[in-house]
Structures are given as C-alpha cells and as structure tokens.
C-alpha cells in the first residue's frame, strides 16, 4: 500500500511537471477550436451582409437583366458641342456603404476637381460597384449623393454600368428602381458608338453576347465599350471574365468590329492592356484609390485619348 502510494505520488509529480513545462499545449487544445468557431461565425456574419443565402443561387440572372440591347432615345443622348471636342468623366467602384476608418469617402474633393476643369465635361460614366452590399439604402445614396449631385452641381448626366457588388442581396431590384431598368444599352454620337455592357456576373451570357454580336455587325462606326469586369487586365486572372473561351470570343468580336477602347473597373487598380486592335483601360477605384479618368473625344478626327487622374 505504501509502495502504491509512493508510485502514485511520483506519477502526480510527473504530470504536474509536464503541465508546468507545456502549459500552452493544453491551452491550445481547449482554445483553438473556440477561436476557429468564432472566426467561422464572424466570417459567416460578414458574408451574410453580402447575401450569403444567395451565394449558390441568385435570381437576377444575366439573361434576365440583359436579354436585349436597348437603344436610348435621342433626347437622352448628350448633345455634342460645335467644336466636336469634349471630355467624359470615368469613375468606378464607388462602393457606397463600404466607408470606414481606412476608406474615407471624399466626394467633396472629387467634385472640386471636376469643377476646376477648364471645360465642363459632356457627361459622366460610372463603371459599376456603386454599392457595397447591394442594399436599397446604398443604391439610393449613390443616386442622391453622386448622380443627382453631378446633375445639380456640374450640370451633366451619369450613365451607369452594373457591378457584381450591386447584385448582392437581390440588389438588381433597387438598381432597376433608382438607376435603370436595363443593364445593356447603347447610343451613338457622330463618329462613335457607345456600348454599355453587363458582365457583373463575370460573363455576358448567351443572350447578351448574341444581341451584341448582331448589333455590332450592323454598326459601321468606331466603338467604345464600358463594363465592370475586365476581359484581360494584363493577365490579372482572378479579377477578369472567368470563362477563357467566352473572353477570347468577345475580344475577337470587338476586334473584328472596329472597337477602339474597352473601359472597366473591378480591380481597384489602374491598368492599360494593349490588345493590338484596341486597348483595354482599367480605372482605379474611386473609393479605395481616390482615382478617376478623363476620356477626351474628337469627333471630327474620330479619335480619343484617356488620362488617369486622382483627387
């Protein structure tokens, strides 16, 4: 009995020694699962803000949003000046609803830059991701704080492209209410055709691709294209159109139909991609990088130039 007690005492001492020597091991065994669970819970809560319930299924399918090409009424097309020369503001990724201590919104600074331009731009183009979560309140803010303000203070209209963030939480419904009931539209000026595409789902879809193909074959003018997701962006694969076969078909379609420029956003980084026949311009993020672009058009010469700017 005494021997057994002695052995027990020695065992307890050894266990105590091990516990003191490696206290972190037991702590990790107990705490790591709890931390992992908390991280997953936090991630799920964060993702839920982006419409987690729609992650595998989203009702607003591309073929419903962009089944046919809408021709804008002539009254909705800006009247070009007698000089035939004008400029167009390009912005992208305004992300209303994403503001925080690291992403300060400085709309006032941007509007001061525009007001300080030597000549008033003819209109503005916004290349998608106007909202962060696709909420009604965010899309309404974009309408009131940017589109309406651009009209009131600068005196110009804004043509908007739909982005992937704008579709979260069934965002197409408030988008169609506050912005436009179509995401695929077109208008023409004297020498240029302006095409606004919907690739917010990283694809054009069969209906839009065929409608675009038919329209381009009937259009002899020089063409400019505006979309949210880049086709190439110098090989920045993860943030481009994901179906390489479709992307190659689209590049070929544009190249064979007098395309001159393809303007996009999404990456939050400015980038120029030479696609030989035409050029793809990715504009830096309005909110994240405080960047925008100025597109200058010469209708007489049928030419354009593009400048990246900051505010």
Short mmCIF file of N, CA and C in Angstrom, two decimals, residues 42-112:
data_model
loop_
_atom_site.label_atom_id
_atom_site.label_comp_id
_atom_site.label_asym_id
_atom_site.label_seq_id
_atom_site.Cartn_x
_atom_site.Cartn_y
_atom_site.Cartn_z
N UNK A 42 -17.83 34.74 -37.27
CA UNK A 42 -17.62 36.12 -37.71
C UNK A 42 -17.63 36.20 -39.21
N UNK A 43 -16.97 35.23 -39.87
CA UNK A 43 -16.93 35.21 -41.33
C UNK A 43 -18.32 35.04 -41.91
N UNK A 44 -19.11 34.14 -41.30
CA UNK A 44 -20.47 33.91 -41.77
C UNK A 44 -21.33 35.15 -41.60
N UNK A 45 -21.15 35.83 -40.47
CA UNK A 45 -21.90 37.07 -40.23
C UNK A 45 -21.52 38.14 -41.25
N UNK A 46 -20.21 38.22 -41.56
CA UNK A 46 -19.75 39.20 -42.54
C UNK A 46 -20.29 38.87 -43.92
N UNK A 47 -20.19 37.58 -44.30
CA UNK A 47 -20.69 37.17 -45.61
C UNK A 47 -22.19 37.36 -45.74
N UNK A 48 -22.90 37.23 -44.61
CA UNK A 48 -24.35 37.38 -44.67
C UNK A 48 -24.73 38.79 -45.11
N UNK A 49 -23.86 39.75 -44.84
CA UNK A 49 -24.12 41.12 -45.30
C UNK A 49 -24.09 41.22 -46.82
N UNK A 50 -23.43 40.25 -47.45
CA UNK A 50 -23.32 40.25 -48.91
C UNK A 50 -24.32 39.28 -49.55
N UNK A 51 -25.28 38.82 -48.77
CA UNK A 51 -26.30 37.93 -49.32
C UNK A 51 -25.85 36.49 -49.36
N UNK A 52 -25.40 35.96 -48.21
CA UNK A 52 -24.91 34.59 -48.15
C UNK A 52 -25.96 33.60 -48.64
N UNK A 53 -27.24 33.91 -48.39
CA UNK A 53 -28.29 32.99 -48.80
C UNK A 53 -28.42 32.92 -50.31
N UNK A 54 -27.81 33.89 -51.04
CA UNK A 54 -27.86 33.89 -52.49
C UNK A 54 -26.55 33.43 -53.12
N UNK A 55 -25.64 32.91 -52.28
CA UNK A 55 -24.30 32.57 -52.77
C UNK A 55 -24.36 31.53 -53.89
N UNK A 56 -25.18 30.49 -53.71
CA UNK A 56 -25.27 29.43 -54.71
C UNK A 56 -26.38 29.66 -55.72
N UNK A 57 -27.27 30.57 -55.43
CA UNK A 57 -28.37 30.84 -56.35
C UNK A 57 -28.76 32.30 -56.27
N UNK A 58 -28.76 32.95 -57.39
CA UNK A 58 -29.13 34.36 -57.44
C UNK A 58 -30.21 34.52 -58.51
N UNK A 59 -31.35 35.01 -58.11
CA UNK A 59 -32.49 35.07 -59.03
C UNK A 59 -32.25 35.99 -60.21
N UNK A 60 -31.48 37.07 -59.98
CA UNK A 60 -31.29 38.06 -61.03
C UNK A 60 -30.25 37.60 -62.05
N UNK A 61 -30.61 36.64 -62.87
CA UNK A 61 -29.68 36.04 -63.81
C UNK A 61 -29.36 37.00 -64.94
N UNK A 62 -28.15 36.87 -65.49
CA UNK A 62 -27.69 37.76 -66.54
C UNK A 62 -28.63 37.76 -67.75
N UNK A 63 -29.17 36.60 -68.12
CA UNK A 63 -30.05 36.55 -69.29
C UNK A 63 -31.39 37.25 -69.04
N UNK A 64 -31.73 37.48 -67.78
CA UNK A 64 -32.94 38.26 -67.48
C UNK A 64 -32.63 39.75 -67.47
N UNK A 65 -31.46 40.11 -66.96
CA UNK A 65 -31.09 41.53 -66.88
C UNK A 65 -30.76 42.10 -68.26
N UNK A 66 -30.12 41.30 -69.11
CA UNK A 66 -29.59 41.82 -70.37
C UNK A 66 -29.98 40.93 -71.54
N UNK A 67 -31.26 40.71 -71.71
CA UNK A 67 -31.72 39.81 -72.77
C UNK A 67 -31.72 40.49 -74.14
N UNK A 68 -31.79 41.84 -74.15
CA UNK A 68 -31.80 42.56 -75.43
C UNK A 68 -31.12 43.92 -75.25
N UNK A 69 -30.62 44.45 -76.35
CA UNK A 69 -29.92 45.73 -76.34
C UNK A 69 -30.93 46.87 -76.45
N UNK A 70 -30.88 47.79 -75.50
CA UNK A 70 -31.78 48.94 -75.51
C UNK A 70 -31.11 50.13 -76.18
N UNK A 71 -31.79 50.71 -77.14
CA UNK A 71 -31.31 51.93 -77.80
C UNK A 71 -31.88 53.13 -77.06
N UNK A 72 -31.02 53.98 -76.55
CA UNK A 72 -31.51 55.15 -75.82
C UNK A 72 -32.18 56.13 -76.76
N UNK A 73 -33.23 56.79 -76.25
CA UNK A 73 -33.90 57.83 -77.03
C UNK A 73 -32.93 58.97 -77.30
N UNK A 74 -33.09 59.63 -78.42
CA UNK A 74 -32.20 60.72 -78.79
C UNK A 74 -32.21 61.84 -77.76
N UNK A 75 -33.34 62.03 -77.10
CA UNK A 75 -33.44 63.08 -76.09
C UNK A 75 -32.57 62.78 -74.87
N UNK A 76 -32.22 61.50 -74.69
CA UNK A 76 -31.39 61.12 -73.55
C UNK A 76 -29.90 61.09 -73.88
N UNK A 77 -29.57 61.37 -75.15
CA UNK A 77 -28.18 61.36 -75.59
C UNK A 77 -27.62 62.78 -75.50
N UNK A 78 -26.47 62.97 -74.86
CA UNK A 78 -25.88 64.32 -74.75
C UNK A 78 -25.62 64.94 -76.13
N UNK A 79 -25.87 66.23 -76.23
CA UNK A 79 -25.63 66.95 -77.49
C UNK A 79 -24.17 67.40 -77.54
N UNK A 80 -23.45 66.97 -78.55
CA UNK A 80 -22.03 67.30 -78.62
C UNK A 80 -21.87 68.77 -79.03
N UNK A 81 -20.82 69.43 -78.55
CA UNK A 81 -20.62 70.85 -78.86
C UNK A 81 -20.22 71.09 -80.32
N UNK A 82 -20.31 72.33 -80.75
CA UNK A 82 -19.98 72.67 -82.13
C UNK A 82 -18.51 72.38 -82.47
N UNK A 83 -17.66 72.46 -81.48
CA UNK A 83 -16.24 72.18 -81.70
C UNK A 83 -15.98 70.71 -82.01
N UNK A 84 -16.95 69.87 -81.71
CA UNK A 84 -16.84 68.42 -81.88
C UNK A 84 -15.81 67.79 -80.93
N UNK A 85 -15.35 68.59 -79.97
CA UNK A 85 -14.40 68.08 -78.99
C UNK A 85 -15.02 68.20 -77.60
N UNK A 86 -14.86 67.16 -76.81
CA UNK A 86 -15.43 67.17 -75.46
C UNK A 86 -14.75 66.11 -74.61
N UNK A 87 -15.05 66.13 -73.32
CA UNK A 87 -14.47 65.15 -72.40
C UNK A 87 -15.59 64.44 -71.63
N UNK A 88 -15.26 63.26 -71.12
CA UNK A 88 -16.21 62.44 -70.37
C UNK A 88 -15.51 61.95 -69.10
N UNK A 89 -16.17 62.09 -67.96
CA UNK A 89 -15.64 61.60 -66.69
C UNK A 89 -15.86 60.10 -66.59
N UNK A 90 -14.84 59.36 -66.17
CA UNK A 90 -14.96 57.93 -65.93
C UNK A 90 -14.66 57.65 -64.45
N UNK A 91 -15.60 57.04 -63.75
CA UNK A 91 -15.38 56.62 -62.36
C UNK A 91 -15.81 55.16 -62.22
N UNK A 92 -15.30 54.50 -61.20
CA UNK A 92 -15.71 53.12 -60.96
C UNK A 92 -15.51 52.76 -59.49
N UNK A 93 -16.28 51.80 -59.04
CA UNK A 93 -16.16 51.25 -57.69
C UNK A 93 -16.30 52.32 -56.61
N UNK A 94 -17.45 52.98 -56.60
CA UNK A 94 -17.74 53.99 -55.59
C UNK A 94 -18.11 53.36 -54.24
N UNK A 95 -18.66 52.16 -54.26
CA UNK A 95 -18.91 51.35 -53.06
C UNK A 95 -19.56 52.13 -51.91
N UNK A 96 -20.71 52.73 -52.16
CA UNK A 96 -21.44 53.36 -51.06
C UNK A 96 -21.85 52.29 -50.06
N UNK A 97 -21.54 52.53 -48.79
CA UNK A 97 -21.79 51.56 -47.74
C UNK A 97 -20.54 50.87 -47.25
N UNK A 98 -19.40 51.14 -47.91
CA UNK A 98 -18.14 50.49 -47.51
C UNK A 98 -17.23 51.43 -46.74
N UNK A 99 -17.68 52.64 -46.47
CA UNK A 99 -16.83 53.62 -45.81
C UNK A 99 -16.47 53.15 -44.40
N UNK A 100 -15.21 53.35 -44.03
CA UNK A 100 -14.76 53.08 -42.67
C UNK A 100 -13.52 53.93 -42.41
N UNK A 101 -12.83 53.65 -41.31
CA UNK A 101 -11.66 54.48 -40.95
C UNK A 101 -10.55 54.39 -41.98
N UNK A 102 -10.51 53.28 -42.72
CA UNK A 102 -9.47 53.10 -43.74
C UNK A 102 -9.93 53.51 -45.13
N UNK A 103 -11.24 53.62 -45.32
CA UNK A 103 -11.79 54.00 -46.61
C UNK A 103 -12.66 55.25 -46.43
N UNK A 104 -12.01 56.36 -46.36
CA UNK A 104 -12.71 57.63 -46.15
C UNK A 104 -13.33 58.09 -47.46
N UNK A 105 -14.61 58.47 -47.40
CA UNK A 105 -15.27 59.00 -48.60
C UNK A 105 -14.99 60.49 -48.71
N UNK A 106 -14.48 60.90 -49.88
CA UNK A 106 -14.12 62.30 -50.07
C UNK A 106 -14.78 62.84 -51.34
N UNK A 107 -16.10 62.72 -51.39
CA UNK A 107 -16.83 63.20 -52.56
C UNK A 107 -16.62 64.69 -52.80
N UNK A 108 -16.54 65.47 -51.73
CA UNK A 108 -16.36 66.91 -51.88
C UNK A 108 -15.07 67.22 -52.64
N UNK A 109 -14.00 66.51 -52.33
CA UNK A 109 -12.72 66.73 -53.01
C UNK A 109 -12.84 66.39 -54.50
N UNK A 110 -13.56 65.32 -54.80
CA UNK A 110 -13.74 64.92 -56.20
C UNK A 110 -14.51 65.98 -56.97
N UNK A 111 -15.60 66.45 -56.40
CA UNK A 111 -16.42 67.44 -57.11
C UNK A 111 -15.67 68.76 -57.29
N UNK A 112 -14.81 69.09 -56.37
CA UNK A 112 -13.98 70.29 -56.54
C UNK A 112 -13.03 70.13 -57.72
#
